[in-house]
mmCIF file of C-alpha atoms in Angstrom:
data_model
loop_
_atom_site.group_PDB
_atom_site.id
_atom_site.type_symbol
_atom_site.label_atom_id
_atom_site.label_comp_id
_atom_site.label_asym_id
_atom_site.label_seq_id
_atom_site.Cartn_x
_atom_site.Cartn_y
_atom_site.Cartn_z
ATOM 1 C CA MET R 16 -39.465 16.005 63.058
ATOM 2 C CA LEU R 17 -42.475 17.569 61.366
ATOM 3 C CA GLN R 18 -41.431 19.334 58.192
ATOM 4 C CA THR R 19 -42.479 22.620 56.776
ATOM 5 C CA VAL R 20 -43.722 23.571 53.355
ATOM 6 C CA TRP R 21 -42.365 26.747 51.799
ATOM 7 C CA VAL R 22 -45.108 29.242 51.495
ATOM 8 C CA SER R 23 -44.428 32.782 50.637
ATOM 9 C CA SER R 24 -46.614 35.718 51.679
ATOM 10 C CA PRO R 25 -46.332 39.517 52.079
ATOM 11 C CA GLY R 26 -47.531 39.356 55.658
ATOM 12 C CA SER R 27 -45.234 36.714 57.005
ATOM 13 C CA TRP R 28 -44.003 36.807 60.548
ATOM 14 C CA ALA R 29 -41.801 35.193 63.123
ATOM 15 C CA LEU R 30 -42.307 34.873 66.863
ATOM 16 C CA ARG R 31 -40.999 37.386 69.415
ATOM 17 C CA GLU R 32 -41.848 38.001 72.991
ATOM 18 C CA PRO R 33 -43.747 41.174 73.888
ATOM 19 C CA ASP R 34 -43.288 43.541 76.759
ATOM 20 C CA CYS R 35 -44.220 42.219 80.182
ATOM 21 C CA HIS R 36 -44.785 44.141 83.315
ATOM 22 C CA ARG R 37 -41.592 44.212 85.395
ATOM 23 C CA ASP R 38 -40.891 45.463 88.860
ATOM 24 C CA GLY R 39 -41.876 48.987 89.172
ATOM 25 C CA LYS R 40 -38.637 50.243 90.644
ATOM 26 C CA GLN R 41 -36.611 48.716 87.795
ATOM 27 C CA THR R 42 -38.891 50.295 85.230
ATOM 28 C CA ARG R 43 -38.583 53.651 86.874
ATOM 29 C CA TRP R 44 -34.827 53.375 87.117
ATOM 30 C CA LYS R 45 -34.539 52.646 83.430
ATOM 31 C CA ARG R 46 -36.784 55.493 82.409
ATOM 32 C CA GLY R 47 -34.731 57.863 84.731
ATOM 33 C CA PHE R 48 -31.480 56.506 83.207
ATOM 34 C CA VAL R 49 -32.668 57.142 79.675
ATOM 35 C CA ARG R 50 -33.791 60.541 80.553
ATOM 36 C CA THR R 51 -30.468 61.325 82.100
ATOM 37 C CA ILE R 52 -28.586 60.219 78.915
ATOM 38 C CA ILE R 53 -30.963 62.291 76.740
ATOM 39 C CA GLN R 54 -30.975 65.437 78.874
ATOM 40 C CA HIS R 55 -27.227 65.360 79.831
ATOM 41 C CA PRO R 56 -25.198 64.092 76.905
ATOM 42 C CA CYS R 57 -21.558 63.450 77.172
ATOM 43 C CA PRO R 58 -20.049 66.936 77.598
ATOM 44 C CA ARG R 59 -17.247 68.263 75.408
ATOM 45 C CA TYR R 60 -14.476 69.742 77.490
ATOM 46 C CA GLY R 61 -11.841 72.199 76.371
ATOM 47 C CA PRO R 62 -8.170 71.495 75.913
ATOM 48 C CA LYS R 63 -7.409 72.596 79.466
ATOM 49 C CA CYS R 64 -8.719 69.318 81.008
ATOM 50 C CA PRO R 65 -8.322 66.601 78.388
ATOM 51 C CA GLY R 66 -7.736 63.864 81.072
ATOM 52 C CA LYS R 67 -11.003 64.528 82.859
ATOM 53 C CA ALA R 68 -12.883 64.660 79.562
ATOM 54 C CA ARG R 69 -11.488 61.373 78.436
ATOM 55 C CA MET R 70 -12.390 59.788 81.849
ATOM 56 C CA LEU R 71 -15.965 61.090 81.789
ATOM 57 C CA LYS R 72 -16.346 60.002 78.226
ATOM 58 C CA LYS R 73 -15.255 56.471 79.121
ATOM 59 C CA MET R 74 -17.685 56.473 82.083
ATOM 60 C CA HIS R 75 -20.541 57.402 79.852
ATOM 61 C CA ILE R 76 -19.618 54.736 77.352
ATOM 62 C CA CYS R 77 -19.491 52.103 80.090
ATOM 63 C CA LEU R 78 -22.819 53.178 81.496
ATOM 64 C CA CYS R 79 -24.420 53.057 77.994
ATOM 65 C CA PHE R 80 -22.877 49.679 77.456
ATOM 66 C CA PHE R 81 -24.295 48.314 80.750
ATOM 67 C CA PHE R 82 -27.705 49.855 80.007
ATOM 68 C CA VAL R 83 -27.874 48.027 76.656
ATOM 69 C CA LEU R 84 -26.828 44.754 78.463
ATOM 70 C CA GLY R 85 -29.667 45.385 80.975
ATOM 71 C CA ILE R 86 -32.168 45.741 78.151
ATOM 72 C CA LEU R 87 -30.978 42.521 76.431
ATOM 73 C CA TYR R 88 -31.109 40.705 79.852
ATOM 74 C CA GLU R 89 -34.750 41.757 80.388
ATOM 75 C CA ILE R 90 -35.683 40.597 76.848
ATOM 76 C CA SER R 91 -34.103 37.227 77.690
ATOM 77 C CA LEU R 92 -36.488 36.879 80.652
ATOM 78 C CA LEU R 93 -39.539 37.166 78.559
ATOM 79 C CA SER R 94 -39.788 33.516 77.549
ATOM 80 C CA SER R 95 -42.646 32.964 79.956
ATOM 81 C CA CYS R 96 -44.793 35.710 78.523
ATOM 82 C CA PHE R 97 -47.305 35.313 75.752
ATOM 83 C CA PHE R 98 -46.018 35.894 72.248
ATOM 84 C CA SER R 99 -46.907 38.252 69.384
ATOM 85 C CA TYR R 100 -45.629 38.536 65.924
ATOM 86 C CA MET R 101 -43.052 40.594 64.072
ATOM 87 C CA PRO R 102 -42.339 40.703 60.317
ATOM 88 C CA MET R 103 -39.979 37.968 59.124
ATOM 89 C CA SER R 104 -40.155 35.137 56.556
ATOM 90 C CA LYS R 105 -42.452 32.214 57.420
ATOM 91 C CA HIS R 106 -39.926 30.030 55.644
ATOM 92 C CA PHE R 107 -37.719 29.999 58.710
ATOM 93 C CA LEU R 108 -40.399 28.541 61.067
ATOM 94 C CA THR R 109 -40.941 24.877 61.461
ATOM 95 C CA PRO R 110 -44.133 23.226 62.919
ATOM 96 C CA GLU R 111 -42.170 22.317 66.159
ATOM 97 C CA GLN R 112 -41.180 25.954 66.734
ATOM 98 C CA ILE R 113 -44.744 27.034 66.689
ATOM 99 C CA LEU R 114 -46.426 24.059 68.294
ATOM 100 C CA ASN R 115 -43.928 23.967 71.128
ATOM 101 C CA LEU R 116 -45.474 27.185 72.436
ATOM 102 C CA GLY R 117 -48.491 25.127 73.419
ATOM 103 C CA LYS R 118 -50.954 27.817 72.284
ATOM 104 C CA SER R 119 -51.782 26.710 68.688
ATOM 105 C CA ILE R 120 -55.304 26.392 67.196
ATOM 106 C CA ILE R 121 -55.051 23.275 65.085
ATOM 107 C CA PHE R 122 -57.078 22.298 62.061
ATOM 108 C CA LEU R 123 -56.696 19.154 59.929
ATOM 109 C CA GLU R 124 -57.388 18.343 56.320
ATOM 110 C CA THR R 125 -56.978 14.555 55.875
ATOM 111 C CA THR R 126 -58.073 14.390 52.244
ATOM 112 C CA GLU R 127 -55.583 14.999 49.442
ATOM 113 C CA ARG R 128 -57.293 18.195 48.246
ATOM 114 C CA LEU R 129 -55.246 21.364 48.037
ATOM 115 C CA GLU R 130 -58.034 23.847 47.535
ATOM 116 C CA PRO R 131 -59.864 24.435 50.849
ATOM 117 C CA PRO R 132 -63.506 25.117 50.243
ATOM 118 C CA PRO R 133 -65.035 28.409 51.521
ATOM 119 C CA LEU R 134 -66.299 26.826 54.907
ATOM 120 C CA VAL R 135 -62.687 25.635 55.698
ATOM 121 C CA SER R 136 -61.388 29.025 54.781
ATOM 122 C CA CYS R 137 -64.034 30.684 56.949
ATOM 123 C CA SER R 138 -63.156 28.442 59.926
ATOM 124 C CA VAL R 139 -59.507 29.175 59.752
ATOM 125 C CA GLU R 140 -59.956 32.924 59.135
ATOM 126 C CA SER R 141 -62.455 33.304 61.935
ATOM 127 C CA ALA R 142 -59.958 31.605 64.299
ATOM 128 C CA ALA R 143 -57.133 33.891 63.117
ATOM 129 C CA ARG R 144 -59.224 36.939 63.864
ATOM 130 C CA ILE R 145 -60.531 35.814 67.303
ATOM 131 C CA TYR R 146 -57.138 34.495 68.461
ATOM 132 C CA GLN R 147 -54.782 37.086 67.095
ATOM 133 C CA ASP R 148 -52.127 36.342 69.692
ATOM 134 C CA ARG R 149 -51.972 32.609 68.774
ATOM 135 C CA PRO R 150 -50.818 30.728 65.774
ATOM 136 C CA ILE R 151 -53.426 29.043 63.648
ATOM 137 C CA ILE R 152 -52.201 25.915 61.901
ATOM 138 C CA LEU R 153 -53.906 24.054 59.074
ATOM 139 C CA PHE R 154 -52.262 20.658 58.500
ATOM 140 C CA MET R 155 -52.966 19.379 54.944
ATOM 141 C CA LYS R 156 -52.317 15.783 53.916
ATOM 142 C CA GLY R 157 -52.022 16.812 50.304
ATOM 143 C CA LEU R 158 -49.080 19.100 50.961
ATOM 144 C CA THR R 159 -45.574 17.900 50.660
ATOM 145 C CA ASN R 160 -42.191 19.421 51.103
ATOM 146 C CA ASP R 161 -41.874 19.715 47.329
ATOM 147 C CA THR R 162 -45.243 21.544 46.931
ATOM 148 C CA ALA R 163 -44.519 24.905 45.487
ATOM 149 C CA LEU R 164 -47.448 27.049 46.426
ATOM 150 C CA ASP R 165 -47.380 30.787 46.781
ATOM 151 C CA LEU R 166 -49.599 33.793 46.345
ATOM 152 C CA ASN R 167 -49.659 33.234 42.578
ATOM 153 C CA SER R 168 -51.258 29.890 43.157
ATOM 154 C CA SER R 169 -54.366 29.002 41.242
ATOM 155 C CA TYR R 170 -55.855 27.917 44.627
ATOM 156 C CA ALA R 171 -57.635 31.049 45.786
ATOM 157 C CA ALA R 172 -58.345 29.857 49.308
ATOM 158 C CA PHE R 173 -54.787 28.688 49.712
ATOM 159 C CA SER R 174 -53.469 32.051 48.734
ATOM 160 C CA LEU R 175 -55.939 33.787 51.001
ATOM 161 C CA LEU R 176 -55.056 31.769 54.059
ATOM 162 C CA SER R 177 -51.254 31.844 53.536
ATOM 163 C CA SER R 178 -51.386 35.662 53.462
ATOM 164 C CA MET R 179 -52.829 35.921 56.997
ATOM 165 C CA LYS R 180 -50.004 36.752 59.481
ATOM 166 C CA ASN R 181 -50.751 34.190 62.003
ATOM 167 C CA VAL R 182 -51.953 31.354 59.736
ATOM 168 C CA PHE R 183 -49.560 28.481 58.848
ATOM 169 C CA LEU R 184 -50.162 25.695 56.337
ATOM 170 C CA PHE R 185 -48.014 22.603 56.875
ATOM 171 C CA PRO R 186 -47.932 19.089 55.473
ATOM 172 C CA LEU R 187 -49.626 16.430 57.647
ATOM 173 C CA GLN R 188 -47.177 13.556 57.974
ATOM 174 C CA MET R 189 -49.013 11.016 60.108
ATOM 175 C CA GLU R 190 -46.137 8.603 60.709
ATOM 176 C CA THR R 191 -44.220 11.542 62.197
ATOM 177 C CA VAL R 192 -47.191 12.803 64.210
ATOM 178 C CA PHE R 193 -47.761 9.365 65.747
ATOM 179 C CA GLN R 194 -44.122 8.951 66.903
ATOM 180 C CA GLU R 195 -43.762 8.425 70.684
ATOM 181 C CA THR R 196 -47.540 7.756 71.012
ATOM 182 C CA PRO R 197 -49.609 4.577 71.452
ATOM 183 C CA LEU R 198 -50.978 5.201 67.918
ATOM 184 C CA LEU R 199 -47.748 4.465 66.055
ATOM 185 C CA GLN R 200 -48.121 0.682 66.269
ATOM 186 C CA TRP R 201 -51.777 0.850 65.245
ATOM 187 C CA TYR R 202 -50.874 3.133 62.282
ATOM 188 C CA ASN R 203 -48.151 0.732 61.066
ATOM 189 C CA GLN R 204 -50.602 -2.170 61.137
ATOM 190 C CA VAL R 205 -53.710 -0.613 59.681
ATOM 191 C CA VAL R 206 -54.413 -0.739 55.911
ATOM 192 C CA PRO R 207 -56.045 2.623 54.922
ATOM 193 C CA GLU R 208 -57.396 1.285 51.636
ATOM 194 C CA GLN R 209 -59.479 -1.232 53.579
ATOM 195 C CA GLU R 210 -60.864 1.308 56.012
ATOM 196 C CA LYS R 211 -64.356 2.471 55.210
ATOM 197 C CA ASN R 212 -64.047 5.726 57.263
ATOM 198 C CA TRP R 213 -60.310 6.386 56.898
ATOM 199 C CA VAL R 214 -60.559 10.139 56.333
ATOM 200 C CA HIS R 215 -62.401 10.509 59.680
ATOM 201 C CA ILE R 216 -60.439 7.874 61.591
ATOM 202 C CA SER R 217 -57.051 9.333 60.563
ATOM 203 C CA SER R 218 -58.267 12.706 61.577
ATOM 204 C CA ASP R 219 -59.476 11.428 64.904
ATOM 205 C CA ALA R 220 -56.087 9.925 65.562
ATOM 206 C CA SER R 221 -54.028 12.878 64.356
ATOM 207 C CA ARG R 222 -55.858 15.406 66.504
ATOM 208 C CA LEU R 223 -55.273 13.262 69.668
ATOM 209 C CA ALA R 224 -51.500 12.924 68.962
ATOM 210 C CA LEU R 225 -51.013 16.621 68.113
ATOM 211 C CA ILE R 226 -52.779 17.918 71.177
ATOM 212 C CA TRP R 227 -51.035 15.373 73.443
ATOM 213 C CA LYS R 228 -47.577 16.367 72.130
ATOM 214 C CA TYR R 229 -47.987 20.076 71.911
ATOM 215 C CA GLY R 230 -51.174 21.185 73.654
ATOM 216 C CA GLY R 231 -53.548 23.836 72.435
ATOM 217 C CA ILE R 232 -57.045 23.710 70.822
ATOM 218 C CA TYR R 233 -58.211 21.417 68.057
ATOM 219 C CA MET R 234 -61.134 22.534 65.897
ATOM 220 C CA ASP R 235 -62.975 20.864 62.980
ATOM 221 C CA THR R 236 -62.819 22.748 59.712
ATOM 222 C CA ASP R 237 -66.544 23.562 59.889
ATOM 223 C CA VAL R 238 -66.323 25.437 63.165
ATOM 224 C CA ILE R 239 -66.700 29.247 62.992
ATOM 225 C CA SER R 240 -65.095 31.020 65.952
ATOM 226 C CA ILE R 241 -67.087 33.933 67.352
ATOM 227 C CA ARG R 242 -65.316 34.653 70.708
ATOM 228 C CA PRO R 243 -62.291 33.324 72.577
ATOM 229 C CA ILE R 244 -62.673 30.081 74.627
ATOM 230 C CA PRO R 245 -61.579 30.862 78.218
ATOM 231 C CA GLU R 246 -60.893 27.232 79.210
ATOM 232 C CA GLU R 247 -57.588 25.408 78.852
ATOM 233 C CA SER R 248 -58.647 21.801 79.481
ATOM 234 C CA PHE R 249 -62.058 21.187 78.134
ATOM 235 C CA LEU R 250 -64.306 18.879 76.101
ATOM 236 C CA ALA R 251 -67.405 20.060 74.235
ATOM 237 C CA ALA R 252 -70.782 18.524 75.025
ATOM 238 C CA GLN R 253 -72.804 17.815 71.869
ATOM 239 C CA LYS R 254 -75.755 16.940 74.158
ATOM 240 C CA SER R 255 -76.214 15.975 77.732
ATOM 241 C CA GLN R 256 -73.864 13.172 78.730
ATOM 242 C CA PHE R 257 -72.311 12.984 75.272
ATOM 243 C CA SER R 258 -69.079 14.551 74.202
ATOM 244 C CA SER R 259 -67.968 15.531 70.699
ATOM 245 C CA ASN R 260 -64.398 15.509 69.532
ATOM 246 C CA GLY R 261 -64.993 18.295 66.956
ATOM 247 C CA ILE R 262 -63.453 20.833 69.326
ATOM 248 C CA PHE R 263 -61.403 20.265 72.468
ATOM 249 C CA GLY R 264 -58.350 21.694 74.232
ATOM 250 C CA PHE R 265 -55.740 20.488 76.637
ATOM 251 C CA PRO R 266 -52.187 21.363 77.735
ATOM 252 C CA ALA R 267 -49.412 19.190 76.429
ATOM 253 C CA HIS R 268 -48.954 15.679 77.862
ATOM 254 C CA HIS R 269 -52.306 15.623 79.582
ATOM 255 C CA LYS R 270 -53.122 12.192 81.016
ATOM 256 C CA PHE R 271 -56.689 12.214 79.582
ATOM 257 C CA ILE R 272 -55.503 12.440 76.039
ATOM 258 C CA TRP R 273 -52.898 9.731 76.623
ATOM 259 C CA ASP R 274 -55.638 7.509 77.969
ATOM 260 C CA CYS R 275 -57.787 8.305 74.923
ATOM 261 C CA MET R 276 -55.013 7.252 72.609
ATOM 262 C CA GLU R 277 -54.546 3.930 74.488
ATOM 263 C CA ASN R 278 -58.236 3.283 74.382
ATOM 264 C CA PHE R 279 -58.300 4.208 70.557
ATOM 265 C CA VAL R 280 -55.965 1.338 69.948
ATOM 266 C CA LEU R 281 -57.503 -1.102 72.531
ATOM 267 C CA LYS R 282 -61.064 -0.615 71.315
ATOM 268 C CA TYR R 283 -60.370 0.023 67.658
ATOM 269 C CA ASN R 284 -63.217 -0.689 65.261
ATOM 270 C CA GLY R 285 -63.030 1.200 62.003
ATOM 271 C CA ARG R 286 -66.427 -0.087 60.779
ATOM 272 C CA ILE R 287 -68.342 1.942 63.365
ATOM 273 C CA TRP R 288 -68.402 5.607 62.496
ATOM 274 C CA GLY R 289 -67.275 7.766 65.471
ATOM 275 C CA ASN R 290 -66.011 4.857 67.544
ATOM 276 C CA GLN R 291 -62.585 6.508 67.597
ATOM 277 C CA GLY R 292 -64.130 9.969 67.841
ATOM 278 C CA PRO R 293 -67.026 11.277 69.826
ATOM 279 C CA PHE R 294 -67.820 7.823 71.268
ATOM 280 C CA LEU R 295 -64.212 7.490 72.386
ATOM 281 C CA MET R 296 -64.289 10.859 74.159
ATOM 282 C CA THR R 297 -67.636 10.061 75.806
ATOM 283 C CA ARG R 298 -66.667 6.702 77.109
ATOM 284 C CA MET R 299 -63.367 7.945 78.473
ATOM 285 C CA LEU R 300 -65.090 10.896 80.139
ATOM 286 C CA LYS R 301 -67.738 8.649 81.681
ATOM 287 C CA ALA R 302 -64.968 6.440 83.015
ATOM 288 C CA ILE R 303 -63.761 9.218 85.310
ATOM 289 C CA CYS R 304 -66.836 11.455 85.835
ATOM 290 C CA ASN R 305 -70.389 11.045 86.842
ATOM 291 C CA LEU R 306 -72.105 12.787 83.930
ATOM 292 C CA THR R 307 -75.462 14.340 84.524
ATOM 293 C CA ASP R 308 -77.896 16.359 82.345
ATOM 294 C CA PHE R 309 -77.281 19.990 81.712
ATOM 295 C CA LYS R 310 -79.799 22.452 83.094
ATOM 296 C CA GLY R 311 -79.709 25.908 81.559
ATOM 297 C CA THR R 312 -76.387 27.148 80.270
ATOM 298 C CA GLU R 313 -74.060 25.955 83.051
ATOM 299 C CA ASP R 314 -70.891 24.044 82.332
ATOM 300 C CA HIS R 315 -69.859 20.930 84.142
ATOM 301 C CA SER R 316 -66.409 20.122 85.612
ATOM 302 C CA CYS R 317 -64.739 16.880 86.647
ATOM 303 C CA GLN R 318 -61.086 16.234 87.659
ATOM 304 C CA ASN R 319 -60.063 19.687 86.322
ATOM 305 C CA ILE R 320 -61.628 19.017 82.940
ATOM 306 C CA SER R 321 -64.419 21.334 81.885
ATOM 307 C CA PHE R 322 -67.326 19.724 80.112
ATOM 308 C CA LEU R 323 -68.792 22.643 78.217
ATOM 309 C CA ASN R 324 -72.497 23.159 77.744
ATOM 310 C CA PRO R 325 -73.853 22.279 74.298
ATOM 311 C CA GLN R 326 -74.752 25.968 73.892
ATOM 312 C CA ARG R 327 -71.036 26.785 73.662
ATOM 313 C CA PHE R 328 -70.562 25.176 70.298
ATOM 314 C CA TYR R 329 -73.792 23.337 69.238
ATOM 315 C CA PRO R 330 -76.693 25.775 69.828
ATOM 316 C CA ILE R 331 -78.156 24.363 66.702
ATOM 317 C CA PRO R 332 -78.135 20.517 67.107
ATOM 318 C CA TYR R 333 -77.175 18.250 64.205
ATOM 319 C CA PRO R 334 -80.838 17.155 63.298
ATOM 320 C CA ALA R 335 -81.471 20.867 62.587
ATOM 321 C CA TRP R 336 -78.161 21.540 60.857
ATOM 322 C CA SER R 337 -79.843 22.936 57.661
ATOM 323 C CA ARG R 338 -81.139 25.903 59.554
ATOM 324 C CA TYR R 339 -77.759 27.525 59.156
ATOM 325 C CA TYR R 340 -78.525 27.735 55.450
ATOM 326 C CA LYS R 341 -82.030 29.225 55.868
ATOM 327 C CA VAL R 342 -83.380 32.748 56.278
ATOM 328 C CA TRP R 343 -84.364 33.645 59.822
ATOM 329 C CA ASN R 344 -86.975 36.228 60.712
ATOM 330 C CA LYS R 345 -84.697 37.158 63.638
ATOM 331 C CA SER R 346 -81.177 35.930 63.749
ATOM 332 C CA PRO R 347 -80.033 34.387 67.035
ATOM 333 C CA ASN R 348 -77.398 36.260 68.896
ATOM 334 C CA PHE R 349 -75.445 33.202 70.241
ATOM 335 C CA ASN R 350 -74.513 35.058 73.399
ATOM 336 C CA HIS R 351 -73.692 31.789 75.153
ATOM 337 C CA SER R 352 -71.430 30.401 72.424
ATOM 338 C CA TYR R 353 -67.688 30.527 71.762
ATOM 339 C CA ALA R 354 -67.953 28.948 68.282
ATOM 340 C CA LEU R 355 -70.489 27.347 65.995
ATOM 341 C CA HIS R 356 -70.290 23.908 64.497
ATOM 342 C CA LEU R 357 -72.005 23.917 61.041
ATOM 343 C CA TRP R 358 -72.265 20.102 60.772
ATOM 344 C CA ASN R 359 -70.726 19.839 57.330
ATOM 345 C CA PHE R 360 -70.700 15.925 57.647
ATOM 346 C CA MET R 361 -74.490 16.152 57.468
ATOM 347 C CA ASN R 362 -74.501 18.350 54.444
ATOM 348 C CA HIS R 363 -74.839 15.703 51.795
ATOM 349 C CA ASN R 364 -76.512 18.084 49.316
ATOM 350 C CA ARG R 365 -73.593 20.439 49.707
ATOM 351 C CA LYS R 366 -75.521 23.496 50.570
ATOM 352 C CA THR R 367 -73.279 26.595 50.360
ATOM 353 C CA VAL R 368 -73.290 30.221 51.207
ATOM 354 C CA VAL R 369 -74.651 32.431 48.365
ATOM 355 C CA ALA R 370 -74.027 36.073 48.224
ATOM 356 C CA GLY R 371 -77.285 38.019 48.804
ATOM 357 C CA SER R 372 -79.185 34.946 50.115
ATOM 358 C CA ASN R 373 -79.594 36.493 53.576
ATOM 359 C CA THR R 374 -79.205 33.115 55.187
ATOM 360 C CA LEU R 375 -77.806 32.691 58.763
ATOM 361 C CA ALA R 376 -74.633 31.157 57.335
ATOM 362 C CA GLU R 377 -74.114 34.201 55.105
ATOM 363 C CA LYS R 378 -74.495 36.601 58.036
ATOM 364 C CA LEU R 379 -71.941 34.512 59.944
ATOM 365 C CA TYR R 380 -69.514 34.686 57.045
ATOM 366 C CA LYS R 381 -69.891 38.464 56.809
ATOM 367 C CA ALA R 382 -69.295 38.927 60.504
ATOM 368 C CA TYR R 383 -66.519 36.472 61.260
ATOM 369 C CA CYS R 384 -64.712 35.675 57.969
ATOM 370 C CA PRO R 385 -65.312 38.772 55.875
ATOM 371 C CA THR R 386 -62.216 38.197 53.660
ATOM 372 C CA THR R 387 -63.420 34.691 52.760
ATOM 373 C CA TYR R 388 -66.891 36.015 52.123
ATOM 374 C CA LYS R 389 -65.576 38.790 49.755
ATOM 375 C CA ASP R 390 -62.745 36.812 47.996
ATOM 376 C CA LEU R 391 -64.322 33.411 47.597
ATOM 377 C CA ILE R 392 -68.030 34.012 47.486
ATOM 378 C CA GLN R 393 -68.849 37.482 46.176
ATOM 379 C CA ASN R 394 -65.931 37.634 43.699
ATOM 380 C CA ALA R 395 -66.587 34.029 42.488
ATOM 381 C CA GLN R 396 -70.177 34.810 41.806
ATOM 382 C CA LEU R 397 -69.234 38.090 40.065
ATOM 383 C CA ARG R 398 -66.878 36.128 37.803
ATOM 384 C CA ASP R 399 -69.578 33.559 37.038
ATOM 385 C CA PHE R 400 -71.993 36.334 36.174
ATOM 386 C CA THR R 401 -69.452 37.945 33.859
ATOM 387 C CA ARG R 402 -68.775 34.650 32.113
ATOM 388 C CA SER R 403 -72.496 34.062 31.571
ATOM 389 C CA GLU R 404 -72.902 37.515 30.136
ATOM 390 C CA ASP R 405 -69.983 37.034 27.859
ATOM 391 C CA ALA R 406 -71.491 33.699 26.721
#
């Protein structure tokens, strides 16, 4: 089983089922019954008819008992409804309990670092805000069961994310993730130290296994969510006839993802960047679909898989990635987008968001991850300024 790391937070929560619309007659009957109990409480009779009083009292107790049983029964029927959150310790929730719901938004950190940079924090926070009825999970390779991290941690981003009610941080244990998939044999044979692109390859493999096992949406940690994705089974076009693997979603045990895992192993070549990532998704999609160029902002569909227009996630293509860190005379509205990929892989000079710079990226942070912007950017720069003044 996947294991959980103990993370404490004041806004922790557990899963419960919310109210669902039931049959109208049942609902009215319950309201009427409650009203009867409130308006006509069990009467108190005088000493002249103690037998009748006791009998009526027993009848009322029985009716109240059956009413409570009815409520409990209706609650038990809510397993098919969407979930929400109620206060309870995160310590009692395992990855399986959350993932088995099939609605998770999954992020991966396949380096050993324990301090997510601001862009990672922004990606997770924006998803938590856009998908408030879904759990947001960040799997981190650097975490272990013995990792003692809480809100007093020196890692500011870790504390920020763990305090969000629907965000979970779990260890990424690849051997466990790959169990019962075609990837396990490959993982047991590969030598990570000899792999040039291991951080990316291990991420490519892990996202496939997690989505196949549990379903949900996978997102790269440089994707800022701006509105909900309405599709359940989808791939994201990076350009016409070419799929990315930076964001995709499928229900659990979808055949396409299983086929991708098999092809991952069959065509494995760790020397070619992206061979197990976007090139894998593209060749598998082309094997079952006749891909054509996009015209306008329409999406394509093939065998119940939506191939979403590049405008949905890549309105700024990778050759122009630096435009996110520039000042625009008029900022784009991204009306046709669900999320924005900021191409961090291309950011070799490590451009960052600077408070007061008025860049497009700064505006996105302010709009979609305001807590990250305030806590990790504004406050950090204020501390740096204070230190320089003291010096």
